[in-house]
PDB file of C-alpha atoms (C1' of nucleotides) in Angstrom:
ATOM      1  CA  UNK A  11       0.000   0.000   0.000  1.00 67.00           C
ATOM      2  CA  UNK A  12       2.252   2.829   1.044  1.00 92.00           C
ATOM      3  CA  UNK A  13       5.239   4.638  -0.469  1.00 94.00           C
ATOM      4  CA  UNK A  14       6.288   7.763   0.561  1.00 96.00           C
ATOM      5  CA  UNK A  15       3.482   9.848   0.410  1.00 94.00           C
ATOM      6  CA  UNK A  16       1.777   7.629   2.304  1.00 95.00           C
ATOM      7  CA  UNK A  17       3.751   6.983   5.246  1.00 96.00           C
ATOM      8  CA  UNK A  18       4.535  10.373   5.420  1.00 96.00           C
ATOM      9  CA  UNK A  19       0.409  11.421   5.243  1.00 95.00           C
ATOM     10  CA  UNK A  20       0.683   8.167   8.081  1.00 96.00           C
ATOM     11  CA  UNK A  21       3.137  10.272  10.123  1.00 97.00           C
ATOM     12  CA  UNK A  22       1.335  13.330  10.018  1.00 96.00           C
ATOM     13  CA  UNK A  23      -1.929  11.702  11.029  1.00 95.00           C
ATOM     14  CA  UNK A  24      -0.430  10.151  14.066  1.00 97.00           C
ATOM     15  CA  UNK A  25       1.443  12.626  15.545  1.00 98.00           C
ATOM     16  CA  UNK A  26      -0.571  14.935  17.343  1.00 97.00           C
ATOM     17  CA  UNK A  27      -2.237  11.557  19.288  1.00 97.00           C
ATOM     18  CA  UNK A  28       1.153  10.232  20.031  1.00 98.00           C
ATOM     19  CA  UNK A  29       3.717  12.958  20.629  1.00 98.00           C
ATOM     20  CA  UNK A  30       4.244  13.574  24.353  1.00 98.00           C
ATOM     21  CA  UNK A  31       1.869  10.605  25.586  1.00 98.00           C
ATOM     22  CA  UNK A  32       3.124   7.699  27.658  1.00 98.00           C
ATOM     23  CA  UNK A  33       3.129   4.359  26.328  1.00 98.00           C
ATOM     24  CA  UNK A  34       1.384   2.313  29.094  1.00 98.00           C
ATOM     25  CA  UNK A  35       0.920  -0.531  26.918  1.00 98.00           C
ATOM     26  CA  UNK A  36       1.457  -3.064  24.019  1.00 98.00           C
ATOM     27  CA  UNK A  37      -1.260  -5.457  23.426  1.00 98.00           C
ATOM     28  CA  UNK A  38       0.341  -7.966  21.091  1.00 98.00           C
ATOM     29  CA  UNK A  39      -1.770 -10.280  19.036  1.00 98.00           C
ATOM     30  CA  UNK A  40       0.124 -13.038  17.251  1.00 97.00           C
ATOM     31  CA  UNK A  41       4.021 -13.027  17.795  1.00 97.00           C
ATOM     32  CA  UNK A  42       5.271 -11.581  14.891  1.00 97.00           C
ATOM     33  CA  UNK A  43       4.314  -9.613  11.373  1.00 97.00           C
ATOM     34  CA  UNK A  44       7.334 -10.502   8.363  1.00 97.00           C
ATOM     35  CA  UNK A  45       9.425 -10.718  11.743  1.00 97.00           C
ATOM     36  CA  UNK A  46       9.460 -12.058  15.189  1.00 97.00           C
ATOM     37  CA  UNK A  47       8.917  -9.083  17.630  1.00 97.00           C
ATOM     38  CA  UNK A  48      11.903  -8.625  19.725  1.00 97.00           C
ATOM     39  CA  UNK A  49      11.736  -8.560  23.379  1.00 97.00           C
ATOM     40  CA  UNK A  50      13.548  -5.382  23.739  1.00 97.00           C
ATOM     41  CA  UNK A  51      10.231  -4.088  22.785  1.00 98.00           C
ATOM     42  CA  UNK A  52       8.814  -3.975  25.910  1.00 98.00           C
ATOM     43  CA  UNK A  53      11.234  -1.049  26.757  1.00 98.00           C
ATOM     44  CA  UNK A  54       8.697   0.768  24.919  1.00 98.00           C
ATOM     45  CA  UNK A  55       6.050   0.698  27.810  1.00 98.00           C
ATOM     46  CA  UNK A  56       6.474   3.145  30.343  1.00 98.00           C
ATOM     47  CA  UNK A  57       8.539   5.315  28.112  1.00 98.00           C
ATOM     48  CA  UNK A  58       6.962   8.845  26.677  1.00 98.00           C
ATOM     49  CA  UNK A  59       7.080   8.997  22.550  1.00 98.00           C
ATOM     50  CA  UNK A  60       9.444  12.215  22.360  1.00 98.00           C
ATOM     51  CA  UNK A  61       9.497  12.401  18.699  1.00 98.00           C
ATOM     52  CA  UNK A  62       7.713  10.826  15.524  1.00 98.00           C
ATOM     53  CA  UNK A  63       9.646  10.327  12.583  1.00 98.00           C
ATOM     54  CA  UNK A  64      10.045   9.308   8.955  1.00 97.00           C
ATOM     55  CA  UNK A  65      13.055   7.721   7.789  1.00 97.00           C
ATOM     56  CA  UNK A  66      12.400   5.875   4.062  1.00 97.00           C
ATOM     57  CA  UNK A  67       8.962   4.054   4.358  1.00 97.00           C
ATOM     58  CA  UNK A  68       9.982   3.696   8.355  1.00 98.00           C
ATOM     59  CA  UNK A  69       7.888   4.950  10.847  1.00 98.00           C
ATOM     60  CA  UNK A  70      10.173   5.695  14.634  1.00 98.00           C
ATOM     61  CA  UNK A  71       8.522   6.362  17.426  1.00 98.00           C
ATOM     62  CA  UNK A  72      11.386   7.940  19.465  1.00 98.00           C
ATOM     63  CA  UNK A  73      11.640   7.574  23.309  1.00 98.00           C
ATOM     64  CA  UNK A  74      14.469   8.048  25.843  1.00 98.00           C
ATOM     65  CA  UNK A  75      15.373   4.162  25.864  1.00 98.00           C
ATOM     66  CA  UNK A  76      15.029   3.619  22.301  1.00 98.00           C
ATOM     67  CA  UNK A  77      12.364   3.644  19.154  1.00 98.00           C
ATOM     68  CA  UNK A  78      10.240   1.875  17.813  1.00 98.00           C
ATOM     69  CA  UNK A  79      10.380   1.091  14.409  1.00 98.00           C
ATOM     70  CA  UNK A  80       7.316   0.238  12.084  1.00 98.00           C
ATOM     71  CA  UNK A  81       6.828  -0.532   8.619  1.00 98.00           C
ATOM     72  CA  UNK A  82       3.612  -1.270   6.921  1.00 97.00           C
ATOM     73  CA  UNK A  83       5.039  -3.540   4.343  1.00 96.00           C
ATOM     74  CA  UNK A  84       2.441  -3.833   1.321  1.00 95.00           C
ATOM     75  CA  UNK A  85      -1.166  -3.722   3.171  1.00 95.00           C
ATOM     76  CA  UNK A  86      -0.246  -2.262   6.432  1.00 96.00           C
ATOM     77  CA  UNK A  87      -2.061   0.817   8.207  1.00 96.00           C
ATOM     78  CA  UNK A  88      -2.352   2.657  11.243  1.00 97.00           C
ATOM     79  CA  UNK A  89      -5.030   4.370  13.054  1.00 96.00           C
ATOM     80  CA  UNK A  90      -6.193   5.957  16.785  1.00 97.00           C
ATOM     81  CA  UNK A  91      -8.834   4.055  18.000  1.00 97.00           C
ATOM     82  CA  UNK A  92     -10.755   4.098  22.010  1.00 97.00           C
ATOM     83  CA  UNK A  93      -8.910   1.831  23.474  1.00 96.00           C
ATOM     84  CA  UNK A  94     -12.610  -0.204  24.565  1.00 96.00           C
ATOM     85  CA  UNK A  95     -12.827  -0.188  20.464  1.00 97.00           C
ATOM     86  CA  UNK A  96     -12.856  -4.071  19.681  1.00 97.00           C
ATOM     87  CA  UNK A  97     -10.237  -5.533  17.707  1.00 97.00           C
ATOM     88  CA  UNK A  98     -10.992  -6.207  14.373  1.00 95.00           C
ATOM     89  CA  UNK A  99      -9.672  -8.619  11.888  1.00 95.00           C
ATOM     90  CA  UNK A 100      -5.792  -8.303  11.215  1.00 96.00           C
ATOM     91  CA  UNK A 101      -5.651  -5.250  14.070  1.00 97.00           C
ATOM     92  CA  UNK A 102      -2.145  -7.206  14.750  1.00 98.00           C
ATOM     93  CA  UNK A 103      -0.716  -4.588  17.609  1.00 98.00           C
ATOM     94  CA  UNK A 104      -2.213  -1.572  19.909  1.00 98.00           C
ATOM     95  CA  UNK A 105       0.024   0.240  21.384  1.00 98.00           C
ATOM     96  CA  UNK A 106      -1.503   1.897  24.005  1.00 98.00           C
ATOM     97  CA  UNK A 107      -1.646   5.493  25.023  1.00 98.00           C
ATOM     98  CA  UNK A 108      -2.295   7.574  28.186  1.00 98.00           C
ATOM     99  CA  UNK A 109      -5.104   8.871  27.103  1.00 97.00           C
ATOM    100  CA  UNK A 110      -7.568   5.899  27.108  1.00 96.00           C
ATOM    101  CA  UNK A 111      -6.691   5.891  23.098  1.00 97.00           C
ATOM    102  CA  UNK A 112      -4.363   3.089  21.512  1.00 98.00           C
ATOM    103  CA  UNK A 113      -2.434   3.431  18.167  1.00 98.00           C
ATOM    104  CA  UNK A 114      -3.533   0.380  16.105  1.00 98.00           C
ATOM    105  CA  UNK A 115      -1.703  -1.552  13.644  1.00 98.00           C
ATOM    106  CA  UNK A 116      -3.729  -3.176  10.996  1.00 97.00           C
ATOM    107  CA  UNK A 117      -2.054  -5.456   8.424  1.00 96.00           C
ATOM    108  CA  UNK A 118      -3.845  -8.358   6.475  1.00 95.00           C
ATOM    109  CA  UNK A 119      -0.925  -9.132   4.316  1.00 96.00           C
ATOM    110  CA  UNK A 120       1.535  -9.326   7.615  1.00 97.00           C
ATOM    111  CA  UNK A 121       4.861  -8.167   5.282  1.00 97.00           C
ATOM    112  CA  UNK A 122       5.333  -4.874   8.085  1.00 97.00           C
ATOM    113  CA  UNK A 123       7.671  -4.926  10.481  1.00 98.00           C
ATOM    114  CA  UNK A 124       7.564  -3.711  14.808  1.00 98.00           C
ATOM    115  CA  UNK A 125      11.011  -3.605  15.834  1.00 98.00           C
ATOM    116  CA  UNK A 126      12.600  -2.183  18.357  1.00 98.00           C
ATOM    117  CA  UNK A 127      15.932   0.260  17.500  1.00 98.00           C
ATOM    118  CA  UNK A 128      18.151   0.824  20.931  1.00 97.00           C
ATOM    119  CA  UNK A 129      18.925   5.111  21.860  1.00 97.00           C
ATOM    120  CA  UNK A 130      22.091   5.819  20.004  1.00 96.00           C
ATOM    121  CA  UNK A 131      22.144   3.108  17.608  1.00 96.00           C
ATOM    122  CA  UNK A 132      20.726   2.795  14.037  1.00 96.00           C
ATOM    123  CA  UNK A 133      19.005  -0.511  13.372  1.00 97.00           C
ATOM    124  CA  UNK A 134      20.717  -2.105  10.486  1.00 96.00           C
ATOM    125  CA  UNK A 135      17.422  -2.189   8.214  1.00 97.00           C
ATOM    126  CA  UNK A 136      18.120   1.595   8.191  1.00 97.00           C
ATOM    127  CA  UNK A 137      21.808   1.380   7.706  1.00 95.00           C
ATOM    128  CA  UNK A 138      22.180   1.187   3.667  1.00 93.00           C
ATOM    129  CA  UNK A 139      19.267   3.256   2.788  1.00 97.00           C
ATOM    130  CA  UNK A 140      20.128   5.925   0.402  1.00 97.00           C
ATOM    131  CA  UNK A 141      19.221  10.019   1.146  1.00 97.00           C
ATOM    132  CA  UNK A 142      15.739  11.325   1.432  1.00 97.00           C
ATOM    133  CA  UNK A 143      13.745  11.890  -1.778  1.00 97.00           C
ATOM    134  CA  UNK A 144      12.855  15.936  -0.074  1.00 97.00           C
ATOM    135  CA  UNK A 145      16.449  16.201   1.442  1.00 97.00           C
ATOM    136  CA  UNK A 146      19.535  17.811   0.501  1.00 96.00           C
ATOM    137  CA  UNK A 147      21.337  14.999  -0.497  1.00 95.00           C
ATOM    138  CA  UNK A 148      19.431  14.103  -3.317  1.00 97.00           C
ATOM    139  CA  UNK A 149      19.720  15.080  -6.690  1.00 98.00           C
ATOM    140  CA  UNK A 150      20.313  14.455 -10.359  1.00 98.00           C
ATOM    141  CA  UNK A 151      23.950  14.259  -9.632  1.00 98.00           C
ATOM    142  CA  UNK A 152      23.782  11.812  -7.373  1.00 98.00           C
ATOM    143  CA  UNK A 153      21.387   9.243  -9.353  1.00 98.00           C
ATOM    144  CA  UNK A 154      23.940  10.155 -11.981  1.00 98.00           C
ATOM    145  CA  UNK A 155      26.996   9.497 -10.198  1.00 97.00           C
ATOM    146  CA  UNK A 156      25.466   6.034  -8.639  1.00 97.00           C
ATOM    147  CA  UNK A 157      24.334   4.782 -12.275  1.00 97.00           C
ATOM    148  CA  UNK A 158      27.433   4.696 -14.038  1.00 96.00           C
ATOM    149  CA  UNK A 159      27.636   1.370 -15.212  1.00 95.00           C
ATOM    150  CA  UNK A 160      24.611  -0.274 -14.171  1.00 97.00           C
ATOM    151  CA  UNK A 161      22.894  -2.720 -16.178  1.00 96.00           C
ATOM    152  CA  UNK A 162      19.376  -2.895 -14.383  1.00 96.00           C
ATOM    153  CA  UNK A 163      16.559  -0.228 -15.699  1.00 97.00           C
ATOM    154  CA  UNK A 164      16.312   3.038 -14.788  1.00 98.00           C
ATOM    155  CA  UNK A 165      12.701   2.259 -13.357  1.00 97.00           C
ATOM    156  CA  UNK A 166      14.317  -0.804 -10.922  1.00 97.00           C
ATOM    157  CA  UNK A 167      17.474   1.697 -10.680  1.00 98.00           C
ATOM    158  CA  UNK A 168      15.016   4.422  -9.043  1.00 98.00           C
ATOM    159  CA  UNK A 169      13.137   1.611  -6.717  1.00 97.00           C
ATOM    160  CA  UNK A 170      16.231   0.474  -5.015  1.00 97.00           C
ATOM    161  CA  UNK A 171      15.978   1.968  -1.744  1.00 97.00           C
ATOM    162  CA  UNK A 172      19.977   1.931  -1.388  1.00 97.00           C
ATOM    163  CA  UNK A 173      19.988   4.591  -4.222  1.00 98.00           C
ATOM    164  CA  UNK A 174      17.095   6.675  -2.772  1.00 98.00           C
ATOM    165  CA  UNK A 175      14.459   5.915  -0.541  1.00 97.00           C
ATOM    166  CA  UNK A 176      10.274   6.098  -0.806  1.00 96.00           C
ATOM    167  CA  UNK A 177       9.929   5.771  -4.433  1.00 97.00           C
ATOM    168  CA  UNK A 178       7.142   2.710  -5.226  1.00 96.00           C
ATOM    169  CA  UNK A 179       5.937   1.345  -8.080  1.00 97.00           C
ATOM    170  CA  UNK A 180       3.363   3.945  -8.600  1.00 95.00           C
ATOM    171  CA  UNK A 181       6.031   6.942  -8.356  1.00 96.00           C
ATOM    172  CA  UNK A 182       8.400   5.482  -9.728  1.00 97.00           C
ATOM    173  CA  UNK A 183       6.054   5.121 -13.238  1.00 97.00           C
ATOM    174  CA  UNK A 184       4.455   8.705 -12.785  1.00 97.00           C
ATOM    175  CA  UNK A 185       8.189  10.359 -12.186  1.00 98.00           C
ATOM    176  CA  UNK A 186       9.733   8.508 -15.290  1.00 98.00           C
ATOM    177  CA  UNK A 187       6.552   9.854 -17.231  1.00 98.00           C
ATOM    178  CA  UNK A 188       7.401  13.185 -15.643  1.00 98.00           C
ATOM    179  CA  UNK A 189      10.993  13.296 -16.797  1.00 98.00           C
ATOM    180  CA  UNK A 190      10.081  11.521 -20.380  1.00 98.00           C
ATOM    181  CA  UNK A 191      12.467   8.369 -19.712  1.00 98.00           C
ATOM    182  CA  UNK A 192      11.091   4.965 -21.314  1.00 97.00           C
ATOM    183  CA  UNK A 193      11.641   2.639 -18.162  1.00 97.00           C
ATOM    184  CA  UNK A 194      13.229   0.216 -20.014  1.00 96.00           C
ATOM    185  CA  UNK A 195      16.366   2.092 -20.462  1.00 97.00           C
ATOM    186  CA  UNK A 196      19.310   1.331 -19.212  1.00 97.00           C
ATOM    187  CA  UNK A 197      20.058   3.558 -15.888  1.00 98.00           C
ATOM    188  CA  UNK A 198      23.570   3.497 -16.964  1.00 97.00           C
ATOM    189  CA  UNK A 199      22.638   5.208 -20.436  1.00 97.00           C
ATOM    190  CA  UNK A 200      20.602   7.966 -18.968  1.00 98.00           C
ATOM    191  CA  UNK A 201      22.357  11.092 -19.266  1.00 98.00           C
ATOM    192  CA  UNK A 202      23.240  13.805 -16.544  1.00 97.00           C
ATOM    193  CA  UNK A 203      20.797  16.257 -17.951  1.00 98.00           C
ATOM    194  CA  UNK A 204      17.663  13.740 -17.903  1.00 98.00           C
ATOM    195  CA  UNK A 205      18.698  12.742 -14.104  1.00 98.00           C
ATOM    196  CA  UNK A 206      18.428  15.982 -13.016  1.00 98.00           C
ATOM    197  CA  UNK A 207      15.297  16.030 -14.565  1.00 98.00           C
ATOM    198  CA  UNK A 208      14.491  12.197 -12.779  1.00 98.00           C
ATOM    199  CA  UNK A 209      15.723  14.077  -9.665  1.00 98.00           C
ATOM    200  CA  UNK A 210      13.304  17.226  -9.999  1.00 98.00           C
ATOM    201  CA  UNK A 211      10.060  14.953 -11.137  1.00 98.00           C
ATOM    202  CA  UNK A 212      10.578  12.838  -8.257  1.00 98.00           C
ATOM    203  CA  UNK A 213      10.616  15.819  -5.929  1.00 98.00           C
ATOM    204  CA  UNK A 214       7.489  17.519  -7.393  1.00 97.00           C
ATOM    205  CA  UNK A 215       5.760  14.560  -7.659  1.00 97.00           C
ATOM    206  CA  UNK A 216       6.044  13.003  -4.177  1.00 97.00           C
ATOM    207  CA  UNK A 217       5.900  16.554  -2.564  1.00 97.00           C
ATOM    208  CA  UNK A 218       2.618  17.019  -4.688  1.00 96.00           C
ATOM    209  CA  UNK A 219       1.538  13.800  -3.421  1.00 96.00           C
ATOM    210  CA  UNK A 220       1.799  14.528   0.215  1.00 96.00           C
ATOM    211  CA  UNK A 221      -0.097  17.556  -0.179  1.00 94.00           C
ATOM    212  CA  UNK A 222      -3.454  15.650  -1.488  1.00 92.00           C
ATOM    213  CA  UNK A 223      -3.245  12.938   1.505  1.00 89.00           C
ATOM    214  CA  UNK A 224      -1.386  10.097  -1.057  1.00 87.00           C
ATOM    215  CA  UNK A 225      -3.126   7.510  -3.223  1.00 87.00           C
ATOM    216  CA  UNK A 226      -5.615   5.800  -2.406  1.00 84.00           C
ATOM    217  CA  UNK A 227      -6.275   2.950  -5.112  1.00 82.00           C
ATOM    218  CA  UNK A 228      -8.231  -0.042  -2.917  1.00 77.00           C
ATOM    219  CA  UNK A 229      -7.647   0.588   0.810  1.00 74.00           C
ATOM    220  CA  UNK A 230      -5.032   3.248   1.725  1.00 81.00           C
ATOM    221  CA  UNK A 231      -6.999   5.572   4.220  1.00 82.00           C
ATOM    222  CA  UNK A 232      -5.393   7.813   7.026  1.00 88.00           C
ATOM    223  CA  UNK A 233      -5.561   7.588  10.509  1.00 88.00           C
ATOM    224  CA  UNK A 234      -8.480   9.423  10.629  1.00 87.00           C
ATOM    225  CA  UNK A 235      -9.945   7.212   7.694  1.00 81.00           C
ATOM    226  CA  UNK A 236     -10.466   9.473   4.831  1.00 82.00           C
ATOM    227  CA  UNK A 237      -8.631   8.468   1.691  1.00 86.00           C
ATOM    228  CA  UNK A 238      -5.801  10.581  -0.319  1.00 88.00           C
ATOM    229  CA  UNK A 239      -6.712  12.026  -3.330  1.00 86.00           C
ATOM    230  CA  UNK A 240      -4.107  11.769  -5.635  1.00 88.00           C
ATOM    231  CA  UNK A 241      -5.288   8.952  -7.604  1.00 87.00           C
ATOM    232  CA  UNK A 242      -6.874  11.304  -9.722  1.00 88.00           C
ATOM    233  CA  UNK A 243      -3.751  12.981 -10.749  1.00 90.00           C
ATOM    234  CA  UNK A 244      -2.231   9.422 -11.999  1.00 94.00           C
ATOM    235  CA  UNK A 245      -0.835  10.058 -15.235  1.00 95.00           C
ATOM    236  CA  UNK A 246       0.498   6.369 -16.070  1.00 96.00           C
ATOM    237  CA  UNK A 247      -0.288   4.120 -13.555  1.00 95.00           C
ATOM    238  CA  UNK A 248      -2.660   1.527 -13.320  1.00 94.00           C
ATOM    239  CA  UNK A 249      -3.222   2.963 -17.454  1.00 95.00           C
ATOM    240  CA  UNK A 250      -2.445   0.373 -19.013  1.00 94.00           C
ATOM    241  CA  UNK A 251      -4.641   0.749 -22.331  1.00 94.00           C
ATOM    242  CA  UNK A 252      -5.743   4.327 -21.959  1.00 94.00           C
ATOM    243  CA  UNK A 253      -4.411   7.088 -24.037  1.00 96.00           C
ATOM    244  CA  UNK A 254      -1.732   9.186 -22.350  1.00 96.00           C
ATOM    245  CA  UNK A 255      -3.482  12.215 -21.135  1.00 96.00           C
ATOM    246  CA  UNK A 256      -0.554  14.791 -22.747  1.00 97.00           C
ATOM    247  CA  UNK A 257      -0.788  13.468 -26.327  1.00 97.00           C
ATOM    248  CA  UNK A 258      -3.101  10.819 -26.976  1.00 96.00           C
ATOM    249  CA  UNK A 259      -1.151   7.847 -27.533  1.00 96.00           C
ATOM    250  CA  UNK A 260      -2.106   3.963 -25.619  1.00 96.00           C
ATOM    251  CA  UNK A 261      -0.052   3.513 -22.767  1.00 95.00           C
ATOM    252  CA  UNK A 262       2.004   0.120 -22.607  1.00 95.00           C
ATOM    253  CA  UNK A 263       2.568  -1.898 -20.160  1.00 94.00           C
ATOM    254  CA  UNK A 264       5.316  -4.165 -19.450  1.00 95.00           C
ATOM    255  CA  UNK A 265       6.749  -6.011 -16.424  1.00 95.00           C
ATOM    256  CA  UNK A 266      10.661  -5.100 -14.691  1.00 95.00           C
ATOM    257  CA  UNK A 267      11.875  -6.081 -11.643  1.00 93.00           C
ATOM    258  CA  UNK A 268       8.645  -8.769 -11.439  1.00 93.00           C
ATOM    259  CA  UNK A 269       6.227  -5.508 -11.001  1.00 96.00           C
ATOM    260  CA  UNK A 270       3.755  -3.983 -13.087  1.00 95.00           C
ATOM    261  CA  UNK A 271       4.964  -1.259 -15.423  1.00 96.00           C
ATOM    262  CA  UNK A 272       2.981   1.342 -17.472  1.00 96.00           C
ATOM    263  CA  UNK A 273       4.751   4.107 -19.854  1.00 96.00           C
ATOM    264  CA  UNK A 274       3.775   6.079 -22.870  1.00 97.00           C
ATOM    265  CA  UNK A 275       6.069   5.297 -25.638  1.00 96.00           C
ATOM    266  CA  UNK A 276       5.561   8.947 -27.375  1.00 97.00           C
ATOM    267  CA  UNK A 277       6.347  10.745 -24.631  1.00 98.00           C
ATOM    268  CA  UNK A 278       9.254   8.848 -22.802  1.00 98.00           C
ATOM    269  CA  UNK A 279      12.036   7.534 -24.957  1.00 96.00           C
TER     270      UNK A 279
ATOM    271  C1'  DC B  12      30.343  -7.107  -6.804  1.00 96.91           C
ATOM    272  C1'  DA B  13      25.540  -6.664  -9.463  1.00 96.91           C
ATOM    273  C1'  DT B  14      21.461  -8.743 -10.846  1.00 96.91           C
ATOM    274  C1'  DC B  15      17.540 -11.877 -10.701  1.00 96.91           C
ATOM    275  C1'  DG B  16      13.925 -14.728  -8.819  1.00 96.91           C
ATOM    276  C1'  DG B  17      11.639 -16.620  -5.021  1.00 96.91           C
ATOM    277  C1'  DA B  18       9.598 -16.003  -0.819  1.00 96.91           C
ATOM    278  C1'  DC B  19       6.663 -14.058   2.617  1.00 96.91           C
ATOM    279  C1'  DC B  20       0.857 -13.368   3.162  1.00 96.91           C
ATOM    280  C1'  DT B  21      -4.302 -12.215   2.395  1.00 96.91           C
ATOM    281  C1'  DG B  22      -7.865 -10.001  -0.212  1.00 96.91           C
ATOM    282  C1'  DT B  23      -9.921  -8.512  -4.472  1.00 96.91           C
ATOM    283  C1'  DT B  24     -10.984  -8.937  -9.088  1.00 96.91           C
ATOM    284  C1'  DA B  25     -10.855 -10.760 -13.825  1.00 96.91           C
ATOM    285  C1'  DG B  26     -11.857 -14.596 -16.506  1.00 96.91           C
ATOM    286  C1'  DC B  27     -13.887 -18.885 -17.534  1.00 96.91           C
TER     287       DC B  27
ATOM    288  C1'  DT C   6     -23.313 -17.859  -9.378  1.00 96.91           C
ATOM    289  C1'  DG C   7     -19.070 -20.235  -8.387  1.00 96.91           C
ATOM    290  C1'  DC C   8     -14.378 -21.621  -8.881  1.00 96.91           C
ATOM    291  C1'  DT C   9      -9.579 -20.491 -10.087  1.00 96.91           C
ATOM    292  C1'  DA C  10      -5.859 -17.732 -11.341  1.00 96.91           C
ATOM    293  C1'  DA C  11      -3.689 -13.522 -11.459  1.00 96.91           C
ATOM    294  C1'  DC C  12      -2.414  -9.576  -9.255  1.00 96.91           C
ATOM    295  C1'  DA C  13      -1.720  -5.931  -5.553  1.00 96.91           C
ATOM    296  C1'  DG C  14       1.246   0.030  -2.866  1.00 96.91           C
ATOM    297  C1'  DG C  15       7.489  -3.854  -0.317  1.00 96.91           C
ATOM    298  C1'  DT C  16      11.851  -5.703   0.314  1.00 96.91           C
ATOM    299  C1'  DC C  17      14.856  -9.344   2.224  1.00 96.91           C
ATOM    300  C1'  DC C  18      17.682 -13.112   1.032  1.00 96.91           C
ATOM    301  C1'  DG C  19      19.848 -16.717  -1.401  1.00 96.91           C
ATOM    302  C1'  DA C  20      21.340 -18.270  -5.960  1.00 96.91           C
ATOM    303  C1'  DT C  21      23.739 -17.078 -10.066  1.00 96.91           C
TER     304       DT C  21
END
DNA sequence: CATCGGACCTGTTAGC
DNA sequence: TGCTAACAGGTCCGAT
């Protein structure tokens, strides 16, 4: 479900229920999501959430002992619920608040993650990510610096989180459409000039995207349940078929990296 | 090393 | 209407 935007709309939705309250809980309903959760979790209850961050698709709830760290994998969601709320299917993990209110992880798929990152240490899923999409350290430079003789595409290229982090499937397409790159190409044949113009479509698009709450294309709703709205704004994804809203021509689809792929060969070459 | 494919899961939808 | 197969927003890990 998520990528960037949506964690980040996630983050946002959270925050203001969780900052400054004291955990005085976990409920935890099976033993583990893709992972085993780690006993040094429990150093979560008792603590007070001091900060709520984004790192990647990572969500960190920072306390004095520690964070913890959750990902919502492909189906994953969270929301603030009464804690007297009754559980309902695939509501994996509450962790409850101070308030009478519990932060509730949903996740039918069970490919997220609750882990527990010690103060002062970064866990090692974090440790090889590459620089924030809306940070200073990313740019056309950089995606043309770390291309230089890679074989992969440019569309698997931008989805490896080592090279930068939060770009999906669906951003991925809609930024390559942005730029006018075919997705097929070669990242190590894409020239400076068209990576900085990668670099500044990703920005504007995911930015953009954060702004209208993220996509919502079967389930993705906010912690406060309303949906994001920039499914309407789609340009290639999900278009397979249609004619390309700039000049007319039937978007193709084809599969890289074992996921769905939809480009307009007119407009990206 | 870089790259590829399989694996992990359930729910929804397309196709017969 | 019912059954089955394909596919879905992610990413780790082992094989090549």
């Amino acid at each position: 479900m998520p990528e960037l935007p949506e964690v980040e709309t996630t983050r946002r939705g959270i925050e203001p229920h969780v900052l400054h309250r004291r955990v005085q809980g976990l409920t935890l309903r099976r033993a583990d999501l893709r992972w085993p959760f780690p006993e040094t979790l429990q150093q979560l209850v008792g603590e007070r959430i001091t900060a709520v961050e984004r790192r990647a698709k990572y969500l960190l709830l920072h306390t004095r002992r520690g964070a913890a760290l959750l990902h919502l994998g492909m189906s994953g969601s969270l929301r603030i619920v009464d804690t007297a709320l009754p559980p309902r299917l695939h509501d994996h993990v509450d962790i409850v608040l101070d308030d009478g209110r519990a932060l509730r992880f949903n996740d039918p798929r069970r490919f997220g993650a609750l882990l527990w990152q010690a103060a002062g240490e970064v866990h090692p899923l974090l440790q090889a990510l590459g620089p924030e999409p809306l940070g200073p350290g990313f740019s056309g430079e950089h995606l043309f610096a770390l291309s230089r003789g890679k074989r992969s595409t440019v569309k698997v290229f931008l989805m490896d989180q080592a090279v930068v982090v939060g770009v999906g499937n669906i951003y991925a397409a809609e930024s390559l459409f942005r730029a006018g790159i075919d997705p097929r190409r070669e990242a190590g044949r894409v020239s400076r000039v068209r990576y900085g113009g990668l670099a500044d479509a990703v920005r504007d698009i995911l930015a953009h995207a954060i702004t209208r709450g993220g996509t919502t294309l079967r389930d993705f709703l906010n912690p406060q349940g309303e949906p994001g709205y920039f499914e309407q704004e789609l340009q290639v994804y999900g278009r397979e078929g249609l004619p390309c809203r700039v000049c007319g021509t039937t978007l193709r689809h084809v599969t890289l990296g074992q996921r769905a792929t939809v480009w307009c060969p007119r407009c990206q070459r």
